[in-house]
CSV table of C-alpha atoms in Angstrom, one decimal:
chain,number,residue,atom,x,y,z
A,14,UNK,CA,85.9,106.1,96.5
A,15,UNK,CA,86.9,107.7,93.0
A,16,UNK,CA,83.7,109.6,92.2
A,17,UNK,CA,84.6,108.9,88.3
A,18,UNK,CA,85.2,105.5,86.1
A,19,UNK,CA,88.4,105.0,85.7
A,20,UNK,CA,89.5,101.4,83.5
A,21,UNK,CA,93.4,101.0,83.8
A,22,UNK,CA,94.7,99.5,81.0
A,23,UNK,CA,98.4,97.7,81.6
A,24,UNK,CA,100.8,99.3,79.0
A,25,UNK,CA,99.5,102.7,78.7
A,26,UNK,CA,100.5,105.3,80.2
A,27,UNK,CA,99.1,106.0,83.8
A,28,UNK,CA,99.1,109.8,84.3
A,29,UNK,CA,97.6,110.0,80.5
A,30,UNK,CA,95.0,107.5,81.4
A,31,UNK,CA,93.7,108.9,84.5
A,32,UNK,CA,93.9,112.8,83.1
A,33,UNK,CA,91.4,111.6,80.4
A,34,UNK,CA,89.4,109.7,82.8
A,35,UNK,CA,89.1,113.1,85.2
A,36,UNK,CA,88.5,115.5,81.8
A,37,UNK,CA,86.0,113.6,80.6
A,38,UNK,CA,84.4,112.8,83.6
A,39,UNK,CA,84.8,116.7,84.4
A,40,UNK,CA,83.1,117.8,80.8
A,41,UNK,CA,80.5,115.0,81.2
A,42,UNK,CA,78.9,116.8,83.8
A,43,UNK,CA,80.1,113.5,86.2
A,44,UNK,CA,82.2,115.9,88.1
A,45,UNK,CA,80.6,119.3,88.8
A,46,UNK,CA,82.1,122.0,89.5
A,47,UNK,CA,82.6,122.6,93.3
A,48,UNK,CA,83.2,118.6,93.8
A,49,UNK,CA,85.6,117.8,95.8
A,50,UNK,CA,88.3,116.0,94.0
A,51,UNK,CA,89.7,112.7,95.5
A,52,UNK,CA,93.5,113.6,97.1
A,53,UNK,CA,96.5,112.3,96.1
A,54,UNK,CA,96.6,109.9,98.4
A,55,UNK,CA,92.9,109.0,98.4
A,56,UNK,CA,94.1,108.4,94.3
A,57,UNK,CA,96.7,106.2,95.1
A,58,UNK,CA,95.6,103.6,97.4
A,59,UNK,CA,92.3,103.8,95.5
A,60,UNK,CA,94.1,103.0,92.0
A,61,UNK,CA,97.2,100.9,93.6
A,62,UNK,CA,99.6,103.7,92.0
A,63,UNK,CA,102.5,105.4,92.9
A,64,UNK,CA,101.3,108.4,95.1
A,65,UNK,CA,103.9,110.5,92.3
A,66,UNK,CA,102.3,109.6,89.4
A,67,UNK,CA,99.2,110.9,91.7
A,68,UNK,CA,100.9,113.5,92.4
A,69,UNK,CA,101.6,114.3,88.7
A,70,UNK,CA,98.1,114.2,87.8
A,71,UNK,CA,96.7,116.2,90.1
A,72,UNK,CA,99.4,118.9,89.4
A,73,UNK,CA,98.2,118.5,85.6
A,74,UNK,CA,95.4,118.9,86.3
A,75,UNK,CA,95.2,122.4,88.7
A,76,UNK,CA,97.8,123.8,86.3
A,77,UNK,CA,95.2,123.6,83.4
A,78,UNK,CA,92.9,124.5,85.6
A,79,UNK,CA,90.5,122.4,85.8
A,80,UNK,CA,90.8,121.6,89.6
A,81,UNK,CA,91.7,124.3,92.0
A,82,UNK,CA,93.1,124.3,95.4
A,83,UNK,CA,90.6,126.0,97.8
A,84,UNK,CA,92.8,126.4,101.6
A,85,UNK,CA,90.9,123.9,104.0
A,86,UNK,CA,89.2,122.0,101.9
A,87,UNK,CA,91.5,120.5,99.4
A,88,UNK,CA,91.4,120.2,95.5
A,89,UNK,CA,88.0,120.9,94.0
A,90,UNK,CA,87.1,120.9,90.3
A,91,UNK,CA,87.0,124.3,88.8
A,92,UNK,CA,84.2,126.3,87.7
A,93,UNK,CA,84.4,125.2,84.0
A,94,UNK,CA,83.7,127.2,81.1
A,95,UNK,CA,80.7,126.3,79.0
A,96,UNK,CA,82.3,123.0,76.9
A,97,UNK,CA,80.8,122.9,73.9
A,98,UNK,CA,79.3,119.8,71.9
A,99,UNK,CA,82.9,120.2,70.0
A,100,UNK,CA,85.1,119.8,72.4
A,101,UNK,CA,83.2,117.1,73.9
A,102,UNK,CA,83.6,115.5,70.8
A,103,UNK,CA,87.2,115.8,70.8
A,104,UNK,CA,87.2,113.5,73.9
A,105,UNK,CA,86.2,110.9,71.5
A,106,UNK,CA,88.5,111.4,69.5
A,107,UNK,CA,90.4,108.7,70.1
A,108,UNK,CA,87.8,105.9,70.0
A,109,UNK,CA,86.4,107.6,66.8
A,110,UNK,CA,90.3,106.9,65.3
A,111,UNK,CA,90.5,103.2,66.3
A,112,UNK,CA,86.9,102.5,65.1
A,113,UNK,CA,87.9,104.2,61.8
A,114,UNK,CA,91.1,102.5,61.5
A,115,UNK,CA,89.6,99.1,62.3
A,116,UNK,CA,87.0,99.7,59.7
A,117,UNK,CA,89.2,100.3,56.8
A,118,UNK,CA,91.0,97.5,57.9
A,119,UNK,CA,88.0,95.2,57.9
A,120,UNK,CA,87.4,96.8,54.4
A,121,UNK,CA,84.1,98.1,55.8
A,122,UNK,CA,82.7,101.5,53.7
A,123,UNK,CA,81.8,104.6,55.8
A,124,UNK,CA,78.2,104.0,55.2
A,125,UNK,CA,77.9,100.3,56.6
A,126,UNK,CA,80.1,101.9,59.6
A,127,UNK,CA,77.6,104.8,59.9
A,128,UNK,CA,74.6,102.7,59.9
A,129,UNK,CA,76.2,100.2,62.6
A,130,UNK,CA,77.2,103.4,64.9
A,131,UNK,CA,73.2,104.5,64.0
A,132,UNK,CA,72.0,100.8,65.4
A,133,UNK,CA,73.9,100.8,68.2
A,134,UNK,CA,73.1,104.5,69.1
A,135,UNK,CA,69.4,103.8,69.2
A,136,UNK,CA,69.6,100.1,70.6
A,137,UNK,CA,71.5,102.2,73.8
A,138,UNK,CA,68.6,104.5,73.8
A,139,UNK,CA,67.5,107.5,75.9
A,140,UNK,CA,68.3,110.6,74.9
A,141,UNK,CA,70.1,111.5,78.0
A,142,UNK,CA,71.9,115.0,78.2
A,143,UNK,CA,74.8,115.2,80.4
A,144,UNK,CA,74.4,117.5,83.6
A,145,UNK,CA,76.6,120.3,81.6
A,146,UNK,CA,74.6,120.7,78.8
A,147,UNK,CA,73.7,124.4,78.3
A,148,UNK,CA,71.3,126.0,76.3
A,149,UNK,CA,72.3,127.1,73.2
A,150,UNK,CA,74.9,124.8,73.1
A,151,UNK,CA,75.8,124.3,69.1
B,5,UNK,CA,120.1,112.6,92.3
B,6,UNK,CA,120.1,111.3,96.0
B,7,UNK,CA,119.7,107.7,95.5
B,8,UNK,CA,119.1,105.5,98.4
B,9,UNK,CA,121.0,102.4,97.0
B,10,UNK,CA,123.5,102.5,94.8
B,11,UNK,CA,125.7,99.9,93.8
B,12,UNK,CA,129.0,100.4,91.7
B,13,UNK,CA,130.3,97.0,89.7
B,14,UNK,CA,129.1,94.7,92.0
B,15,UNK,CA,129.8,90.9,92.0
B,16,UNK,CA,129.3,88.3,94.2
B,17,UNK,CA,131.1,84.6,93.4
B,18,UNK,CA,130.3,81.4,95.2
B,19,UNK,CA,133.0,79.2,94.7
B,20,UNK,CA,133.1,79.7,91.1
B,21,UNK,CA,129.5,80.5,90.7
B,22,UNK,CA,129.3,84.5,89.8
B,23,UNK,CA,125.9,85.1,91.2
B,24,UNK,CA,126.3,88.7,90.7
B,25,UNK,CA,128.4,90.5,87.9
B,26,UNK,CA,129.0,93.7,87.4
B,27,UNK,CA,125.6,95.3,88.7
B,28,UNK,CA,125.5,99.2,88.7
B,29,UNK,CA,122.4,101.0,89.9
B,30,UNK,CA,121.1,103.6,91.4
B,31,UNK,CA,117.4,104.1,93.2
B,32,UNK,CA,116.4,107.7,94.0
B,33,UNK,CA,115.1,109.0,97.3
B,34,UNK,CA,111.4,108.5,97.0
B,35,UNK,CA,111.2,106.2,94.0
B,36,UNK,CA,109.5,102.7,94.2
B,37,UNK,CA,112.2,100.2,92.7
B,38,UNK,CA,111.3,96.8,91.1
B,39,UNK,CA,114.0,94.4,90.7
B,40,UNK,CA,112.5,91.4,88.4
B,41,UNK,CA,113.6,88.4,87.3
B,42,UNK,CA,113.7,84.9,86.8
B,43,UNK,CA,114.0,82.4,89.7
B,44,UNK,CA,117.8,82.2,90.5
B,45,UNK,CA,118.5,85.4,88.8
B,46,UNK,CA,120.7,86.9,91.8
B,47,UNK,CA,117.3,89.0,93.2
B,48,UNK,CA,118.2,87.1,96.5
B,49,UNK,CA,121.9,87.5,96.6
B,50,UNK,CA,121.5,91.2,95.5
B,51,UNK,CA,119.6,92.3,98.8
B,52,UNK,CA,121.8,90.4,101.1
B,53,UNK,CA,124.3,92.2,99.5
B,54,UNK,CA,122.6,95.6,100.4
B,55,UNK,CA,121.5,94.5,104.1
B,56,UNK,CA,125.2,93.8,104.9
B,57,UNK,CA,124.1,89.6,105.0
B,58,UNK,CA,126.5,88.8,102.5
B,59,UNK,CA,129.8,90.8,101.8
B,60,UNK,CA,130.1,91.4,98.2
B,61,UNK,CA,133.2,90.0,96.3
B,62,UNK,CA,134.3,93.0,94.1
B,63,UNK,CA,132.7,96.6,93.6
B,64,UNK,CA,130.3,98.7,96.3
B,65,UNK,CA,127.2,99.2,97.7
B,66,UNK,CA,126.0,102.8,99.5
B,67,UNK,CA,122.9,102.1,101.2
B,68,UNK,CA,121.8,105.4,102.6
B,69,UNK,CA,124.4,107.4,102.1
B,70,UNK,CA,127.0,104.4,104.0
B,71,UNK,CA,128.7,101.5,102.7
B,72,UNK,CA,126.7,98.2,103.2
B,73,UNK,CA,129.4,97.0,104.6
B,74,UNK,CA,129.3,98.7,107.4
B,75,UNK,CA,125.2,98.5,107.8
B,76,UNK,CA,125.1,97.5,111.4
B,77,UNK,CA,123.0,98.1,114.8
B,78,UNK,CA,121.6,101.8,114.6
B,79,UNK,CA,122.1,102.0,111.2
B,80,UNK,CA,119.2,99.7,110.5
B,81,UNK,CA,117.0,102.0,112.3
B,82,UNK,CA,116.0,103.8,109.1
B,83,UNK,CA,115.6,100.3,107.1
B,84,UNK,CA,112.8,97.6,106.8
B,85,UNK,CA,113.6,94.3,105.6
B,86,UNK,CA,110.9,91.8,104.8
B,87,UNK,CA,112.3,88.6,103.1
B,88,UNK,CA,110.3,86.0,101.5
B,89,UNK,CA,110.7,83.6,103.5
B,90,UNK,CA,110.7,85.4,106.6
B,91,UNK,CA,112.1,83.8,110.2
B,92,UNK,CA,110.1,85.1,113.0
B,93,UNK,CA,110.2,83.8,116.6
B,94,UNK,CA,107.3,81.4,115.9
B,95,UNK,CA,106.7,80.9,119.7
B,96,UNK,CA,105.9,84.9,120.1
B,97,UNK,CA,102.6,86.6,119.9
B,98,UNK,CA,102.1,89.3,117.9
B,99,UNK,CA,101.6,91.6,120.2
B,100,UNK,CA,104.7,90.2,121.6
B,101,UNK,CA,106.8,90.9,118.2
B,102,UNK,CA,105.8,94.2,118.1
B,103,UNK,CA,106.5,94.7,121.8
B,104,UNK,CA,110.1,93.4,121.1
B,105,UNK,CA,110.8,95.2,118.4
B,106,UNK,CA,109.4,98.3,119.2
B,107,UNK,CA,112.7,99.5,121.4
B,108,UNK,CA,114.8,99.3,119.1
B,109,UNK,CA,113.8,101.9,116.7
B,110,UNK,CA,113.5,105.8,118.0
B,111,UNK,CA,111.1,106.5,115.3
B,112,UNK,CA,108.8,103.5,116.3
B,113,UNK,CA,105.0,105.4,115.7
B,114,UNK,CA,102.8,103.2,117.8
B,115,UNK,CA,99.6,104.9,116.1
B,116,UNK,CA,100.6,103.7,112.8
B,117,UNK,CA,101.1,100.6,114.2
B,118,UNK,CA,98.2,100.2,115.4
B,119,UNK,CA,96.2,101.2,112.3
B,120,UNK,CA,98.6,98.4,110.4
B,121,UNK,CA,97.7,96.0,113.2
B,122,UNK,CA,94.1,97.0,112.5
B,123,UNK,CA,93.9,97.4,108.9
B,124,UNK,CA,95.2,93.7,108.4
B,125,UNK,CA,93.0,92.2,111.5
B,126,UNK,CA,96.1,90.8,113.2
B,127,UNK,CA,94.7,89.0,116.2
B,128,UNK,CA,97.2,90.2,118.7
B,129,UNK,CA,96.9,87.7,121.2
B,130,UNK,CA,98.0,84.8,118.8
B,131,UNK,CA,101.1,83.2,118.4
B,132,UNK,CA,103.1,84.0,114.6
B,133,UNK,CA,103.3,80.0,114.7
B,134,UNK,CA,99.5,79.6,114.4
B,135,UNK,CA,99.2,82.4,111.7
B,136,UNK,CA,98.4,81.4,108.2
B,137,UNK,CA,101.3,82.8,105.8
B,138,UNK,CA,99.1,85.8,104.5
B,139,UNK,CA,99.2,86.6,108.3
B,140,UNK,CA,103.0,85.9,108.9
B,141,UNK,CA,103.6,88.2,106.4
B,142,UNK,CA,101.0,91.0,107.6
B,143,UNK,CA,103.1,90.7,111.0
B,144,UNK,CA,106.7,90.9,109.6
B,145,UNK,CA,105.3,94.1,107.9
B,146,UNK,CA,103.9,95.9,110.7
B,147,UNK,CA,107.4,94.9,112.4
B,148,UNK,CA,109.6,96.5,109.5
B,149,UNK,CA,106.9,99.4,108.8
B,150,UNK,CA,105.8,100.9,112.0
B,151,UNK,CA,109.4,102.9,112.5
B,152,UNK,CA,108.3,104.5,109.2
B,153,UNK,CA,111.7,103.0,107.4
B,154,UNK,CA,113.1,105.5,105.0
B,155,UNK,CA,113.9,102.2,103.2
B,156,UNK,CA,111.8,99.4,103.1
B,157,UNK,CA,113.6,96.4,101.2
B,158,UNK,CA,111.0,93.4,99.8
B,159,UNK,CA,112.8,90.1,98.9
B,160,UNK,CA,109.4,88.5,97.5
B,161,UNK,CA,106.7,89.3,99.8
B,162,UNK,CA,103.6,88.4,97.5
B,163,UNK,CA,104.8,85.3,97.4
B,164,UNK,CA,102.1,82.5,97.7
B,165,UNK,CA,99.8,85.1,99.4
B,166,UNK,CA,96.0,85.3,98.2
B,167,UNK,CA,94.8,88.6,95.7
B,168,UNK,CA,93.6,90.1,99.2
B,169,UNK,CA,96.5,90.0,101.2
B,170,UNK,CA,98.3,91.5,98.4
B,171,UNK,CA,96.3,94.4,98.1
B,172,UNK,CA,96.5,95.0,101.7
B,173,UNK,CA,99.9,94.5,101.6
B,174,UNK,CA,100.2,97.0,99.2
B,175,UNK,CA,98.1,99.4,100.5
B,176,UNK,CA,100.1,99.4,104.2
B,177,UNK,CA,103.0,100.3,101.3
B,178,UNK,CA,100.9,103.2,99.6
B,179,UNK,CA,100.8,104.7,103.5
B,180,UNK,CA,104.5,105.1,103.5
B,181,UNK,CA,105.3,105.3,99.7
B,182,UNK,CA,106.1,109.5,99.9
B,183,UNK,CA,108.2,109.3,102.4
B,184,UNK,CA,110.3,106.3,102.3
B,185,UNK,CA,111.9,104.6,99.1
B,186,UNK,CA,110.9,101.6,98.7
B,187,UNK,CA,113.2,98.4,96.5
B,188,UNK,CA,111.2,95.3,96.1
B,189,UNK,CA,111.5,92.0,94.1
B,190,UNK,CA,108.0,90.4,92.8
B,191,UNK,CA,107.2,88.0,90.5
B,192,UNK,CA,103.9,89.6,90.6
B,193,UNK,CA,104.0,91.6,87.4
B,194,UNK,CA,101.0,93.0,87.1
B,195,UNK,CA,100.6,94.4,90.9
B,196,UNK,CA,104.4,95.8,90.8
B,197,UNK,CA,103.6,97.5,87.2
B,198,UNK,CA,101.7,100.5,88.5
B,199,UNK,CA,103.2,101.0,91.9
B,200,UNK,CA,106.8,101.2,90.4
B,201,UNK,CA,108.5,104.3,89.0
B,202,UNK,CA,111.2,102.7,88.4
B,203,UNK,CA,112.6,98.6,87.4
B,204,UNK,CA,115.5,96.5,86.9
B,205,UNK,CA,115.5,93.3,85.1
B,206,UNK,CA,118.8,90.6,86.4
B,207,UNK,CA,119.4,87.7,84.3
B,208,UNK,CA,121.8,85.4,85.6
B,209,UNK,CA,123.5,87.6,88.0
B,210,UNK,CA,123.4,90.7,85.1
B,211,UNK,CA,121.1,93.7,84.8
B,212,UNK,CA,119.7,93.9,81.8
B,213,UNK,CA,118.3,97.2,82.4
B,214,UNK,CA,117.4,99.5,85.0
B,215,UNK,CA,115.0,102.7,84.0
B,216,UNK,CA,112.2,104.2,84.6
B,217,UNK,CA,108.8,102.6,84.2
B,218,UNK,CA,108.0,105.4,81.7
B,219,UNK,CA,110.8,104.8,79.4
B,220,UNK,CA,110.7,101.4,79.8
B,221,UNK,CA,107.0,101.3,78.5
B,222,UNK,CA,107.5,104.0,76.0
B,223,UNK,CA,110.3,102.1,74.0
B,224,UNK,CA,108.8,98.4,73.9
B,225,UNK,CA,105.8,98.1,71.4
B,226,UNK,CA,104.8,94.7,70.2
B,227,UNK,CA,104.7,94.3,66.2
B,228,UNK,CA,102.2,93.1,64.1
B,229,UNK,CA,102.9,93.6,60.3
B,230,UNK,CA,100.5,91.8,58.3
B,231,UNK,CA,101.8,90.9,54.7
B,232,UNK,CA,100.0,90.1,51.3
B,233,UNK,CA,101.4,86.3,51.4
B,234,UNK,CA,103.1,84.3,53.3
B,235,UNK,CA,106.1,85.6,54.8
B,236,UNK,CA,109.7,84.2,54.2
B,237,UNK,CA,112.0,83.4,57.2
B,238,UNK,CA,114.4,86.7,57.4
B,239,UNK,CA,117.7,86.9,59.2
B,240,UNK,CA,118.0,90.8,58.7
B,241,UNK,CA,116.2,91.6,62.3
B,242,UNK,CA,118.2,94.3,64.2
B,243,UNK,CA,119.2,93.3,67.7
B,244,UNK,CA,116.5,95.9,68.8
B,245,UNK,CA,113.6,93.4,67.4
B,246,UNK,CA,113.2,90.2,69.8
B,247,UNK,CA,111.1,87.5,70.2
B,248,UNK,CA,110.1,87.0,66.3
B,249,UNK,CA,107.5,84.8,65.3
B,250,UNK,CA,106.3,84.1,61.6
B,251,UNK,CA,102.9,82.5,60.8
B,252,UNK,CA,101.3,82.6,57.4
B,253,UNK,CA,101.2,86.3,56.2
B,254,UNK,CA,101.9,87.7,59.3
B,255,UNK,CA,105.0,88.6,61.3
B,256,UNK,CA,105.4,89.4,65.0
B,257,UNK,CA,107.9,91.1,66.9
B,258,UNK,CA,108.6,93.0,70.4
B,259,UNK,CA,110.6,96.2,68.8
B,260,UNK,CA,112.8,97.6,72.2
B,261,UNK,CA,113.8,101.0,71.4
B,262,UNK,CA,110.4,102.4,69.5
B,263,UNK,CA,110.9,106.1,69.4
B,264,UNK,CA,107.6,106.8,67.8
B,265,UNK,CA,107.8,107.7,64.0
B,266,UNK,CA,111.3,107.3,63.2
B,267,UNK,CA,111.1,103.7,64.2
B,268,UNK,CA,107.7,103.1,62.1
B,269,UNK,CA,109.6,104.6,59.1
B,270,UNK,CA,112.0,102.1,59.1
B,271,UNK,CA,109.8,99.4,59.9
B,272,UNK,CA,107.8,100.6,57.1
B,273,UNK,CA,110.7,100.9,54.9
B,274,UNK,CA,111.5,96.8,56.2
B,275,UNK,CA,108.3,95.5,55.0
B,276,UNK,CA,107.6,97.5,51.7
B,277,UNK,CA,104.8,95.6,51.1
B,278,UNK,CA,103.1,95.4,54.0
B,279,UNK,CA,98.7,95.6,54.6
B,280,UNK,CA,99.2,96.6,58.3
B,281,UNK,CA,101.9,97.2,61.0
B,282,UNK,CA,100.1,97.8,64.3
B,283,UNK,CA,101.9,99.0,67.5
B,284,UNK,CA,100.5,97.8,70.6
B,285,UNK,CA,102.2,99.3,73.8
B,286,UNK,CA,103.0,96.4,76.3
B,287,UNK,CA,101.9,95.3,80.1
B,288,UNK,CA,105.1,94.7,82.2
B,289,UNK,CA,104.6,90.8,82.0
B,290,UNK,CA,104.4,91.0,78.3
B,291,UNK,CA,107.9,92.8,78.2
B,292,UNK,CA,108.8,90.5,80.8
B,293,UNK,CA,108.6,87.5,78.7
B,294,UNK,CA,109.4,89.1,75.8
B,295,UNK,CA,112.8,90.0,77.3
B,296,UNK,CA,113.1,86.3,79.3
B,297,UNK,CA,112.4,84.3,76.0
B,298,UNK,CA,114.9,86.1,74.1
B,299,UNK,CA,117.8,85.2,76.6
B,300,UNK,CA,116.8,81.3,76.8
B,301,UNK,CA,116.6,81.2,73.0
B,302,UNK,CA,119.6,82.7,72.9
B,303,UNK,CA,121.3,80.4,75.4
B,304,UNK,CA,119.8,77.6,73.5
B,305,UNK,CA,121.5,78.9,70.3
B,306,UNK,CA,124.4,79.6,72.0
B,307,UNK,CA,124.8,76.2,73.7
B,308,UNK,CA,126.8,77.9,76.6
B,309,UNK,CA,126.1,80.6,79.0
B,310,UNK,CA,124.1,83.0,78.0
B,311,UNK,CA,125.9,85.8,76.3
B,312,UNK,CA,124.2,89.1,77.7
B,313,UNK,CA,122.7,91.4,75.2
B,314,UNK,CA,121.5,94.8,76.2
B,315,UNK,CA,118.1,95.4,75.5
C-alpha cells in the first residue's frame, strides 16, 4: 500500500501530481525520514500507471533529494532538512491561488474570504502539529 | 527510436470500402500504445493487419523489426495476441490450454504462469466453455502472457468485463509493462488514460493523431470565456477551436494546440471584452468526444464522407 494520499485527477499531469503528493506528504511529517518508499513497481500497480511515469517520479524525486537509494533496501526518503512553516506554505500555494481566484470571481472581498477560511479553520479543530515540526520553527 | 510496430502508408480496401488509409505510425520499444476510436473505425482491421491475418492493400507494416507479412510460426514466439472476441477450444480445461500452449514458446515461465493463474483464481480443472467471460478472458491472457511477449497486442479486451476483472486485467499487464511493449484498443477511456504513454485516435480508417499522452494532454484545454452579455454567433473560430457551444453570456470551446500563454493572449485578444476565460486541462474521454463530435458535425455539414481534419 502507498503509505501517502494520493487523489488522481484525469487531465493533470501524472508525474506532477504524484511528486506533490510525495513532497507534501514528505514535509508533512506523513513520510519520515528513513521510511521506506513504495518501488516503482509497488507505485504502479498500486496507482494503475505506467511503471515509466513511476519510474520518472521516483528519479525526480532521488535527484532532488528527497529519497535516496540505500543498497539492499531500496528507496527511502532522505533525511530532510528542517522545512520551515514557509515552505510548507508554499505547498499550498496552489489551493491558496484557486481559492483566491474563485473569490474575486464570486466578487467576494478579502475579508468575508478571511473570515470563511477563520470558520472553517476552527470548525476543523485541533491544533494538531505535524510530526516535523521543530522548535523554533518561525 | 526502436519502435516495435511501425506502419508506413498503410491501407486496407474491401471491395471498395477503404477500411484503412494511409495510416503511418510508430510505437517505441517499451511504450504502452492506445489506439482509440469509434466503433468501426478500422481498430480491428489495423491489428489483423499487424498479426499477418489480413494482408494489407498498399503501404507496410514492421512488427518487430520484420515485415507483418511474413509474421509466421516462430516468429509469434515474442507476440501475444488477445482479441475481443477471443476463440478458444471451448471443450479444453484450463489447465489444458496452458498445457497446449506451453510448447510452443521457448520463453514459456511456468512461475509466472502460475502466479497469473493464481492471481485471477482460474479454476484449473474447468472447462473455458463453462467460464463466465471475465474468466475467458483471464485464460486467453495467461495463454498470451506467460511467454513474457515482448509484444502483447489487445483488440478490446475490457470489453463487457466487470470494474474488477479490469483491474486485474490490468494489473497481470503492469507485471510485464517494462519489459514488453504493449498496443491495445479500449473503449475504456478512463482505465487506458494513465497506463498509456502514448495514443492514436482512427476515424474512419484515418489517424487523426498519434502522440504522446503528455502532449496530447498538454495541448487540449477546454474554454470557458464568460462575457458581459449575451454572445453573438461567430464564424471567425480557427480550425484549432472545436466543439463550440454558445449559451447566454458564455462561450465554450475545446482549444487543441494550447501552448500556454501565447494561446491565452490571443484568446484574450478574441474576446476583448471578456469577465473570465478559464482553462481547464481535459480527461482523455473528454478529448475523446471533443475530437469524435467534431468529425460527425462535420460530416453532417459536409453531407458526404467526412473530410479529415487534423487536430
Amino acid at each position: 500500500m502507498i503509505p501517502f494520499r494520493v487523489q488522481l485527477r484525469p487531465g493533470v499531469s501524472l508525474f506532477e501530481q504524484i511528486v506533490y503528493a510525495a513532497t507534501r506528504a514528505m514535509v508533512a511529517g506523513q513520510l519520515r525520514p528513513g521510511d521506506a518508499f513504495p518501488s516503482v513497481r509497488a507505485l504502479s500497480k498500486e496507482l494503475k500507471i505506467n511503471p515509466n511515469t513511476a519510474a520518472k517520479v521516483v528519479a525526480h524525486l532521488v535527484s532532488v533529494g528527497l529519497l535516496e537509494m540505500r543498497p539492499g533496501v531500496g528507496t527511502v526518503v532522505a533525511t530532510l532538512p528542517d522545512s520551515t512553516a514557509r515552505e510548507r506554505t508554499q505547498l499550498l500555494d496552489q489551493q491558496i491561488e484557486e481559492l483566491v481566484v474563485e473569490a474575486k470571481r464570486l466578487g467576494i472581498e478579502l475579508d468575508e474570504t478571511q473570515a470563511a477560511l477563520t470558520a472553517h479553520w476552527n470548525k476543523l479543530g485541533g491544533t494538531e502539529k505535524p510530526a516535523g515540526t521543530r522548535k523554533g520553527d518561525s | 527510436m526502436n519502435a516495435a510496430i511501425r506502419t508506413e502508408n498503410l491501407e486496407k480496401h474491401f471491395g471498395r470500402t477503404a477500411a484503412l488509409d494511409g495510416v503511418s505510425l510508430a510505437v517505441p520499444e517499451g511504450a504502452i500504445y492506445a489506439l482509440v476510436g469509434r466503433n468501426g473505425a478500422g481498430k480491428t482491421t489495423l491489428m489483423k493487419l499487424l498479426m499477418n491475418i489480413l494482408r494489407p492493400s498498399r503501404g507496410t507494416a514492421q512488427v518487430l523489426n520484420a515485415d507483418a507479412t511474413r509474421l509466421a510460426g516462430k516468429g509469434f514466439c515474442g507476440i501475444g495476441y488477445v482479441s475481443e472476441n477471443q476463440q478458444l477450444p471451448d471443450w479444453m480445461t484450463v489447465g489444458a490450454l496452458l498445457d497446449f500452449c506451453r510448447p510452443f514458446y521457448p520463453t514459456w515461465d511456468r512461475a509466472l504462469a502460475g502466479e497469473l493463474v493464481a492471481q485471477f483464481d482460474l479454476p484449473l480443472d474447468r472447462r473455458l466453455r463453462q467460464l463466465s467471460r471475465g474468466m475467458r478472458m483471464k485464460a486467453a491472457f495467461v495463454s498470451a502472457l506467460a511467454y513474457r511477449p515482448r509484444l502483447i497486442v489487445l483488440d478490446e479486451p475490457f470489453s463487457g468485463l466487470d470494474p474488477l476483472v479490469r483491474d486485474e486485467l490490468v494489473d497481470s499487464l503492469l507485471e510485464l509493462a517494462g519489459e514488453s511493449t504493449i498496443f491495445i484498443s479500449s473503449h475504456d477511456l478512463a482505465e487506458i488514460e494513465s497506463l498509456a504513454s502514448h495514443v492514436g485516435y482512427l476515424e474512419e480508417g484515418h489517424l487523426l493523431f498519434s502522440e504522446e499522452m503528455s502532449t496530447l494532454s498538454e495541448r487540449f484545454r477546454d474554454v470557458t470565456v464568460t462575457l458581459p452579455e449575451a454572445a453573438a454567433a461567430r464564424a471567425d473560430f480557427p480550425a484549432a477551436c472545436i466543439d463550440v457551444q454558445i449559451a447566454g453570456p458564455v462561450v465554450r470551446f475545446v482549444h487543441t494546440q494550447y501552448e500556454g500563454a501565447a494561446t491565452e493572449r490571443q484568446v484574450a485578444e478574441a474576446f476583448p471584452s471578456a469577465l473570465s476565460i478559464v482553462y481547464d486541462p481535459m480527461p482523455l474521454r473528454a478529448i475523446f468526444l471533443a475530437v469524435a463530435k467534431s468529425q460527425r458535425d462535420r460530416a453532417r455539414l459536409a453531407q458526404t464522407n467526412a473530410r479529415t481534419v487534423n487536430v
